[in-house]
């Protein structure tokens, strides 16, 4: 086996999602608050656009960078919504944001380069870094100060080999949204050490209490070092369609493009035409956001009232990050306890790296009745 695969385990978010599906198929009475997969239907006009694209014969290989009308539309979106100036050459359409993150890490890092990852962080950044032959360096943030990122904290983990910094805001799993002050710290460090920055913004439209997403590529001084990652999955309930993109300087998109041509040739053409229609679904996306906000408030109120539960108030994304104090139980044991005693599938915190001790992630991208059922069972088992 390739030595880069040594010690690699399957993605915990994906595994627990699969586990929940399997248990349901077996007829087990469980509620899944595991994988971040919206319970909403993909908006009808996107589904119709897919059918029309197939009918129109868009069923062949296509431009490996992404079809031109989609890349042009993404350029417009990034300008209007995110303040990012770019051209279609800066866009690469990928099967999901996940593959875009991996391509970016692969193209930027050589063997032994270090990738700085503030943690808790999404489960795949570390593994993707290892698969690229690079070294993940987790920076432990802490719940006590709301997982705040400062220049001093970042500086303390920089070495001469640091090549790349990965920031995910709104954050999976903590729900934190980066403030202007935190972005300033990131910008200073990126400039001082000439780093690349991956800004994973897949939850940009799921943001609460009037907060606004800040895209670092909008800042002229770090635009040439920033890779913006986005996707249609969370904003338009399109997880299964597998479509996302990166926006980056050509020194990054070109090697990513070369690699993509060898690995997958291109993204399904008809899915790209359907994704074009997503830009006309802002109303639907906003309705989903409003519903997520209701669910956040509900779950936050219910779980905060439980003895031993310390709950982060999510500012964005659709996860509730909870520290649970129960004697002799680490995060894995806590997740198993919730599954076995309450029939609720979650994801154990330790999968999200440092700063996750005794934590569990609850996803609230599921129906109100599922949430109510989960709360009832957890209360009963406590
Ligand atoms: N990103 C989602 C999650 O964290 C989906 C699964 C995955 O790709 O990690 O649950």
Short mmCIF file of C-alpha atoms and ligand atoms in Angstrom, two decimals:
data_model
loop_
_atom_site.label_atom_id
_atom_site.label_comp_id
_atom_site.label_asym_id
_atom_site.label_seq_id
_atom_site.Cartn_x
_atom_site.Cartn_y
_atom_site.Cartn_z
CA UNK A 1 0.00 0.00 0.00
CA UNK A 2 1.13 3.57 -0.67
CA UNK A 3 2.77 4.76 2.56
CA UNK A 4 0.74 7.99 2.39
CA UNK A 5 -2.33 5.86 3.13
CA UNK A 6 -0.84 4.47 6.34
CA UNK A 7 -3.10 5.16 9.30
CA UNK A 8 -5.79 6.84 7.21
CA UNK A 9 -9.31 6.18 8.45
CA UNK A 10 -12.60 6.90 6.70
CA UNK A 11 -14.15 10.34 7.13
CA UNK A 12 -16.07 10.33 10.42
CA UNK A 13 -18.84 12.58 9.09
CA UNK A 14 -19.35 10.30 6.11
CA UNK A 15 -19.07 7.12 8.21
CA UNK A 16 -21.61 8.23 10.81
CA UNK A 17 -23.95 9.36 8.05
CA UNK A 18 -23.61 5.92 6.44
CA UNK A 19 -24.13 4.25 9.81
CA UNK A 20 -27.38 6.18 10.35
CA UNK A 21 -28.62 5.19 6.88
CA UNK A 22 -27.77 1.53 7.50
CA UNK A 23 -29.52 1.45 10.89
CA UNK A 24 -32.62 3.04 9.35
CA UNK A 25 -32.63 0.49 6.53
CA UNK A 26 -32.48 -2.25 9.15
CA UNK A 27 -35.60 -0.76 10.69
CA UNK A 28 -33.90 0.60 13.83
CA UNK A 29 -35.68 3.44 15.55
CA UNK A 30 -32.99 6.11 15.35
CA UNK A 31 -32.75 9.82 14.57
CA UNK A 32 -29.80 10.99 12.54
CA UNK A 33 -28.17 14.26 13.53
CA UNK A 34 -24.93 13.06 11.95
CA UNK A 35 -23.88 14.12 8.43
CA UNK A 36 -24.43 17.67 7.22
CA UNK A 37 -27.00 16.87 4.57
CA UNK A 38 -30.02 19.23 4.33
CA UNK A 39 -33.41 17.54 4.60
CA UNK A 40 -34.86 19.97 2.02
CA UNK A 41 -35.60 18.95 -1.56
CA UNK A 42 -33.33 20.56 -4.14
CA UNK A 43 -35.45 23.48 -5.52
CA UNK A 44 -37.77 22.40 -8.34
CA UNK A 45 -36.36 24.74 -10.98
CA UNK A 46 -32.89 23.20 -10.50
CA UNK A 47 -34.33 19.70 -10.93
CA UNK A 48 -36.22 20.86 -14.04
CA UNK A 49 -33.05 22.42 -15.43
CA UNK A 50 -31.29 19.07 -15.05
CA UNK A 51 -34.00 17.28 -17.03
CA UNK A 52 -33.87 19.93 -19.76
CA UNK A 53 -30.08 19.72 -19.95
CA UNK A 54 -30.22 15.95 -20.43
CA UNK A 55 -32.99 16.39 -23.02
CA UNK A 56 -30.86 18.98 -24.86
CA UNK A 57 -28.02 16.46 -25.13
CA UNK A 58 -25.62 17.92 -22.57
CA UNK A 59 -24.47 14.42 -21.74
CA UNK A 60 -20.87 14.38 -22.99
CA UNK A 61 -17.38 15.39 -21.96
CA UNK A 62 -17.20 19.13 -21.61
CA UNK A 63 -14.72 21.87 -20.77
CA UNK A 64 -12.59 20.46 -17.96
CA UNK A 65 -12.44 23.85 -16.24
CA UNK A 66 -16.24 23.97 -16.14
CA UNK A 67 -18.69 25.07 -18.84
CA UNK A 68 -18.18 28.73 -19.80
CA UNK A 69 -21.68 30.00 -18.87
CA UNK A 70 -21.32 28.54 -15.36
CA UNK A 71 -17.84 29.97 -14.82
CA UNK A 72 -19.03 33.36 -16.08
CA UNK A 73 -22.00 33.25 -13.73
CA UNK A 74 -19.76 32.31 -10.79
CA UNK A 75 -17.49 35.27 -11.63
CA UNK A 76 -20.54 37.57 -11.47
CA UNK A 77 -21.71 36.04 -8.18
CA UNK A 78 -18.28 36.43 -6.58
CA UNK A 79 -18.11 40.08 -7.68
CA UNK A 80 -21.64 40.98 -6.57
CA UNK A 81 -21.91 38.97 -3.36
CA UNK A 82 -18.34 38.57 -2.15
CA UNK A 83 -16.51 41.59 -3.59
CA UNK A 84 -14.00 39.29 -5.35
CA UNK A 85 -12.69 40.45 -8.74
CA UNK A 86 -11.80 37.53 -10.96
CA UNK A 87 -12.14 36.13 -14.49
CA UNK A 88 -13.45 32.79 -15.78
CA UNK A 89 -9.79 31.61 -15.97
CA UNK A 90 -9.67 31.84 -12.18
CA UNK A 91 -12.56 29.43 -11.75
CA UNK A 92 -12.35 25.64 -11.69
CA UNK A 93 -15.61 23.69 -11.35
CA UNK A 94 -15.20 20.51 -9.31
CA UNK A 95 -17.34 17.55 -8.17
CA UNK A 96 -18.10 19.09 -4.77
CA UNK A 97 -16.06 21.59 -2.75
CA UNK A 98 -14.25 18.66 -1.17
CA UNK A 99 -12.31 17.84 -4.34
CA UNK A 100 -11.50 21.53 -4.83
CA UNK A 101 -9.90 21.63 -1.35
CA UNK A 102 -7.88 18.51 -2.12
CA UNK A 103 -6.69 19.80 -5.51
CA UNK A 104 -5.66 23.10 -3.95
CA UNK A 105 -3.64 21.43 -1.18
CA UNK A 106 -2.01 19.07 -3.72
CA UNK A 107 -1.05 21.87 -6.08
CA UNK A 108 0.36 24.17 -3.39
CA UNK A 109 2.21 21.79 -1.08
CA UNK A 110 5.29 19.69 -1.68
CA UNK A 111 6.36 16.80 0.50
CA UNK A 112 7.09 17.98 4.06
CA UNK A 113 5.44 21.40 3.71
CA UNK A 114 3.27 22.33 6.67
CA UNK A 115 -0.41 23.23 6.55
CA UNK A 116 -1.71 25.24 9.48
CA UNK A 117 -5.24 24.26 10.50
CA UNK A 118 -6.99 26.04 13.39
CA UNK A 119 -9.01 23.38 15.23
CA UNK A 120 -11.66 22.12 15.83
CA UNK A 121 -11.88 21.89 12.04
CA UNK A 122 -13.74 19.91 9.42
CA UNK A 123 -12.58 16.30 9.47
CA UNK A 124 -11.00 16.06 6.01
CA UNK A 125 -8.45 18.91 5.97
CA UNK A 126 -5.91 16.91 7.99
CA UNK A 127 -6.25 13.74 5.98
CA UNK A 128 -6.17 15.56 2.64
CA UNK A 129 -2.96 17.26 3.75
CA UNK A 130 -1.41 13.87 4.58
CA UNK A 131 -2.55 12.43 1.25
CA UNK A 132 -0.70 15.29 -0.46
CA UNK A 133 2.48 14.27 1.41
CA UNK A 134 2.37 17.47 3.47
CA UNK A 135 2.20 17.82 7.26
CA UNK A 136 -0.93 19.06 9.06
CA UNK A 137 -0.25 21.34 12.02
CA UNK A 138 -3.31 21.66 14.23
CA UNK A 139 -3.68 24.89 16.18
CA UNK A 140 -5.77 24.24 19.27
CA UNK A 141 -8.44 26.89 19.76
CA UNK A 142 -10.52 26.88 22.89
CA UNK A 143 -14.18 26.96 23.75
CA UNK A 144 -13.41 29.20 26.75
CA UNK A 145 -12.64 32.16 24.48
CA UNK A 146 -15.19 31.25 21.79
CA UNK A 147 -12.53 29.64 19.54
CA UNK A 148 -11.09 33.07 18.79
CA UNK A 149 -8.24 33.29 16.26
CA UNK A 150 -5.50 35.83 17.00
CA UNK A 151 -2.24 36.78 15.33
CA UNK A 152 -0.27 35.51 18.35
CA UNK A 153 -1.93 32.10 18.21
CA UNK A 154 -1.25 31.76 14.48
CA UNK A 155 2.35 32.98 14.85
CA UNK A 156 3.05 30.42 17.56
CA UNK A 157 2.50 27.59 15.05
CA UNK A 158 4.31 29.02 12.02
CA UNK A 159 7.61 27.44 10.94
CA UNK A 160 9.86 27.96 7.92
CA UNK A 161 7.96 25.04 6.29
CA UNK A 162 4.50 26.54 6.70
CA UNK A 163 3.03 26.95 3.25
CA UNK A 164 -0.70 27.11 3.65
CA UNK A 165 -3.36 28.15 6.16
CA UNK A 166 -6.92 26.79 6.01
CA UNK A 167 -9.82 28.82 7.40
CA UNK A 168 -13.43 27.67 7.33
CA UNK A 169 -16.05 30.30 8.18
CA UNK A 170 -18.84 29.75 9.06
CA UNK A 171 -17.07 26.91 10.78
CA UNK A 172 -17.91 23.23 10.75
CA UNK A 173 -18.21 22.03 13.56
CA UNK A 174 -18.26 25.03 15.94
CA UNK A 175 -20.59 27.34 14.01
CA UNK A 176 -18.23 30.29 14.56
CA UNK A 177 -18.17 33.09 11.99
CA UNK A 178 -14.87 34.96 11.63
CA UNK A 179 -14.97 38.63 12.63
CA UNK A 180 -13.25 41.47 10.75
CA UNK A 181 -10.67 41.56 13.55
CA UNK A 182 -9.85 37.87 13.11
CA UNK A 183 -9.53 38.28 9.34
CA UNK A 184 -7.11 41.13 9.97
CA UNK A 185 -4.95 38.78 12.04
CA UNK A 186 -5.08 36.19 9.25
CA UNK A 187 -4.16 38.76 6.61
CA UNK A 188 -1.18 39.97 8.60
CA UNK A 189 0.16 36.45 9.07
CA UNK A 190 -0.46 35.47 5.43
CA UNK A 191 1.43 38.53 4.21
CA UNK A 192 4.25 38.34 6.73
CA UNK A 193 5.04 34.68 5.98
CA UNK A 194 3.97 34.68 2.33
CA UNK A 195 1.49 31.86 2.91
CA UNK A 196 -1.33 30.61 0.76
CA UNK A 197 -4.78 30.78 2.30
CA UNK A 198 -7.69 28.43 1.61
CA UNK A 199 -10.96 30.09 2.59
CA UNK A 200 -13.66 27.43 2.71
CA UNK A 201 -16.96 29.32 2.48
CA UNK A 202 -19.43 26.51 1.78
CA UNK A 203 -21.73 27.67 4.62
CA UNK A 204 -21.66 31.34 3.57
CA UNK A 205 -25.45 31.53 3.10
CA UNK A 206 -26.26 29.80 6.38
CA UNK A 207 -25.43 32.62 8.72
CA UNK A 208 -27.50 33.96 11.61
CA UNK A 209 -28.44 37.06 13.59
CA UNK A 210 -27.70 39.45 10.72
CA UNK A 211 -24.01 38.53 10.49
CA UNK A 212 -22.24 38.82 7.14
CA UNK A 213 -19.73 36.50 5.54
CA UNK A 214 -16.37 38.13 4.82
CA UNK A 215 -14.41 36.74 1.87
CA UNK A 216 -10.66 37.30 2.30
CA UNK A 217 -10.09 37.25 -1.48
CA UNK A 218 -11.92 40.59 -1.53
CA UNK A 219 -8.85 42.13 0.13
CA UNK A 220 -6.51 43.26 -2.63
CA UNK A 221 -3.36 42.63 -0.55
CA UNK A 222 -3.93 38.86 -0.22
CA UNK A 223 -6.04 38.14 -3.32
CA UNK A 224 -3.09 36.57 -5.16
CA UNK A 225 -2.56 34.15 -2.26
CA UNK A 226 -6.18 33.20 -1.56
CA UNK A 227 -8.15 30.20 -2.80
CA UNK A 228 -11.87 30.65 -2.26
CA UNK A 229 -13.79 27.39 -2.06
CA UNK A 230 -17.54 27.21 -2.47
CA UNK A 231 -20.26 24.77 -3.37
CA UNK A 232 -23.93 24.45 -4.23
CA UNK A 233 -24.44 21.65 -1.69
CA UNK A 234 -25.43 23.52 1.47
CA UNK A 235 -26.81 26.75 0.00
CA UNK A 236 -29.30 25.01 -2.31
CA UNK A 237 -29.65 21.56 -0.74
CA UNK A 238 -27.64 19.93 -3.53
CA UNK A 239 -25.26 17.65 -1.61
CA UNK A 240 -25.87 14.62 -3.82
CA UNK A 241 -25.27 16.54 -7.04
CA UNK A 242 -21.57 16.83 -6.21
CA UNK A 243 -20.78 20.25 -7.59
CA UNK A 244 -18.56 22.99 -6.20
CA UNK A 245 -15.76 25.25 -7.34
CA UNK A 246 -12.60 27.12 -6.51
CA UNK A 247 -11.62 30.66 -7.36
CA UNK A 248 -7.88 31.21 -7.26
CA UNK A 249 -4.95 32.87 -9.01
CA UNK A 250 -3.91 31.02 -12.16
CA UNK A 251 -0.72 29.76 -10.55
CA UNK A 252 -3.06 27.59 -8.47
CA UNK A 253 -5.92 26.88 -10.89
CA UNK A 254 -3.56 25.74 -13.68
CA UNK A 255 -1.92 22.82 -11.83
CA UNK A 256 -5.32 21.94 -10.35
CA UNK A 257 -6.77 21.90 -13.86
CA UNK A 258 -3.97 19.65 -15.14
CA UNK A 259 -4.55 17.21 -12.32
CA UNK A 260 -8.32 17.25 -12.78
CA UNK A 261 -8.00 16.38 -16.50
CA UNK A 262 -6.15 13.19 -15.56
CA UNK A 263 -8.33 12.20 -12.63
CA UNK A 264 -11.91 12.95 -13.69
CA UNK A 265 -11.78 14.67 -17.14
CA UNK A 266 -14.60 17.03 -16.20
CA UNK A 267 -17.68 17.49 -14.02
CA UNK A 268 -21.00 16.08 -15.37
CA UNK A 269 -22.14 18.55 -18.01
CA UNK A 270 -25.87 18.34 -17.22
CA UNK A 271 -25.23 18.95 -13.51
CA UNK A 272 -23.35 22.11 -14.42
CA UNK A 273 -26.32 23.39 -16.46
CA UNK A 274 -28.61 22.63 -13.53
CA UNK A 275 -26.25 24.46 -11.15
CA UNK A 276 -26.61 27.57 -13.33
CA UNK A 277 -30.27 27.61 -12.31
CA UNK A 278 -29.30 27.67 -8.62
CA UNK A 279 -28.42 31.35 -9.01
CA UNK A 280 -32.15 31.97 -9.51
CA UNK A 281 -33.03 30.23 -6.24
CA UNK A 282 -31.99 32.84 -3.67
CA UNK A 283 -35.54 32.98 -2.31
CA UNK A 284 -35.54 29.24 -1.60
CA UNK A 285 -32.07 29.46 -0.10
CA UNK A 286 -33.19 32.26 2.22
CA UNK A 287 -36.21 30.24 3.34
CA UNK A 288 -33.92 27.33 4.24
CA UNK A 289 -31.67 29.70 6.19
CA UNK A 290 -34.66 31.01 8.17
CA UNK A 291 -35.70 27.46 9.01
CA UNK A 292 -32.15 26.58 10.11
CA UNK A 293 -32.25 29.58 12.42
CA UNK A 294 -35.45 28.31 14.05
CA UNK A 295 -33.91 24.88 14.50
CA UNK A 296 -30.71 26.34 15.90
CA UNK A 297 -32.69 28.30 18.50
CA UNK A 298 -34.75 25.25 19.42
CA UNK A 299 -31.85 22.82 19.81
CA UNK A 300 -29.70 25.40 21.58
CA UNK A 301 -32.43 26.11 24.13
CA UNK A 302 -33.19 22.45 24.77
CA UNK A 303 -29.64 21.10 25.00
CA UNK A 304 -28.34 24.09 27.02
CA UNK A 305 -30.82 23.24 29.74
CA UNK A 306 -29.31 19.77 30.27
CA UNK A 307 -27.02 19.03 33.15
CA UNK A 308 -23.39 18.67 32.03
CA UNK A 309 -24.00 20.07 28.53
CA UNK A 310 -22.01 23.18 27.49
CA UNK A 311 -23.35 24.39 24.17
CA UNK A 312 -21.78 26.81 21.65
CA UNK A 313 -24.30 29.19 20.08
CA UNK A 314 -23.83 28.69 16.32
CA UNK A 315 -23.36 31.95 14.41
CA UNK A 316 -23.58 30.07 11.12
CA UNK A 317 -23.60 26.59 9.46
CA UNK A 318 -26.02 23.94 10.77
CA UNK A 319 -24.16 22.24 13.58
CA UNK A 320 -24.45 22.48 17.33
CA UNK A 321 -21.14 21.86 19.06
CA UNK A 322 -21.60 20.56 22.58
CA UNK A 323 -19.22 19.62 25.37
CA UNK A 324 -20.68 16.93 27.57
CA UNK A 325 -19.30 16.14 31.03
CA UNK A 326 -20.01 12.53 31.95
CA UNK A 327 -17.67 10.54 34.05
CA UNK A 328 -15.00 8.61 32.12
CA UNK A 329 -16.55 9.30 28.74
CA UNK A 330 -14.50 10.63 25.84
CA UNK A 331 -16.19 11.96 22.72
CA UNK A 332 -16.35 8.52 21.09
CA UNK A 333 -18.00 7.03 24.17
CA UNK A 334 -20.40 9.97 24.34
CA UNK A 335 -21.48 9.48 20.73
CA UNK A 336 -21.99 5.75 21.35
CA UNK A 337 -23.94 6.50 24.54
CA UNK A 338 -26.23 8.88 22.62
CA UNK A 339 -26.74 6.23 19.95
CA UNK A 340 -27.29 3.27 22.23
CA UNK A 341 -29.33 4.94 24.95
CA UNK A 342 -31.17 7.66 23.02
CA UNK A 343 -31.08 6.33 19.44
CA UNK A 344 -29.51 9.62 18.26
CA UNK A 345 -26.64 9.49 15.75
CA UNK A 346 -24.11 12.32 16.13
CA UNK A 347 -20.43 12.71 15.23
CA UNK A 348 -17.80 12.35 17.99
CA UNK A 349 -15.79 15.51 18.56
CA UNK A 350 -12.36 13.92 18.38
CA UNK A 351 -12.76 13.56 14.60
CA UNK A 352 -12.46 17.35 14.38
CA UNK A 353 -8.96 17.50 15.82
CA UNK A 354 -7.56 19.47 18.72
CA UNK A 355 -9.83 21.40 21.08
CA UNK A 356 -12.58 18.80 20.71
CA UNK A 357 -12.20 16.92 23.98
CA UNK A 358 -15.53 15.58 25.32
CA UNK A 359 -17.37 17.26 22.45
CA UNK A 360 -20.07 15.96 20.14
CA UNK A 361 -21.46 17.52 16.96
CA UNK A 362 -25.23 17.59 16.45
CA UNK A 363 -26.42 18.49 12.94
CA UNK A 364 -29.71 20.40 12.72
CA UNK A 365 -30.20 20.11 8.96
CA UNK A 366 -33.04 17.69 9.67
CA UNK A 367 -36.79 18.08 10.21
CA UNK A 368 -38.31 19.76 13.27
CA UNK A 369 -39.97 16.48 14.22
CA UNK A 370 -36.61 14.67 14.12
CA UNK A 371 -35.10 17.34 16.36
CA UNK A 372 -38.01 17.13 18.80
CA UNK A 373 -37.74 13.35 18.87
CA UNK A 374 -33.98 13.54 19.48
CA UNK A 375 -34.42 16.04 22.32
CA UNK A 376 -37.16 13.91 23.92
CA UNK A 377 -35.00 10.76 23.82
CA UNK A 378 -31.88 12.50 25.11
CA UNK A 379 -33.83 14.01 28.02
CA UNK A 380 -35.32 10.62 28.82
CA UNK A 381 -31.96 8.87 28.81
CA UNK A 382 -30.40 11.54 31.03
N1 LIG B 1 -19.42 18.25 5.24
C1 LIG B 1 -20.50 17.50 5.77
C2 LIG B 1 -20.29 17.15 7.22
O1 LIG B 1 -19.37 17.61 7.84
C3 LIG B 1 -20.78 16.29 4.88
C4 LIG B 1 -19.86 15.13 5.05
C5 LIG B 1 -18.45 15.46 4.63
O2 LIG B 1 -18.18 15.59 3.46
O3 LIG B 1 -17.66 15.66 5.55
O4 LIG B 1 -21.09 16.42 7.75
#
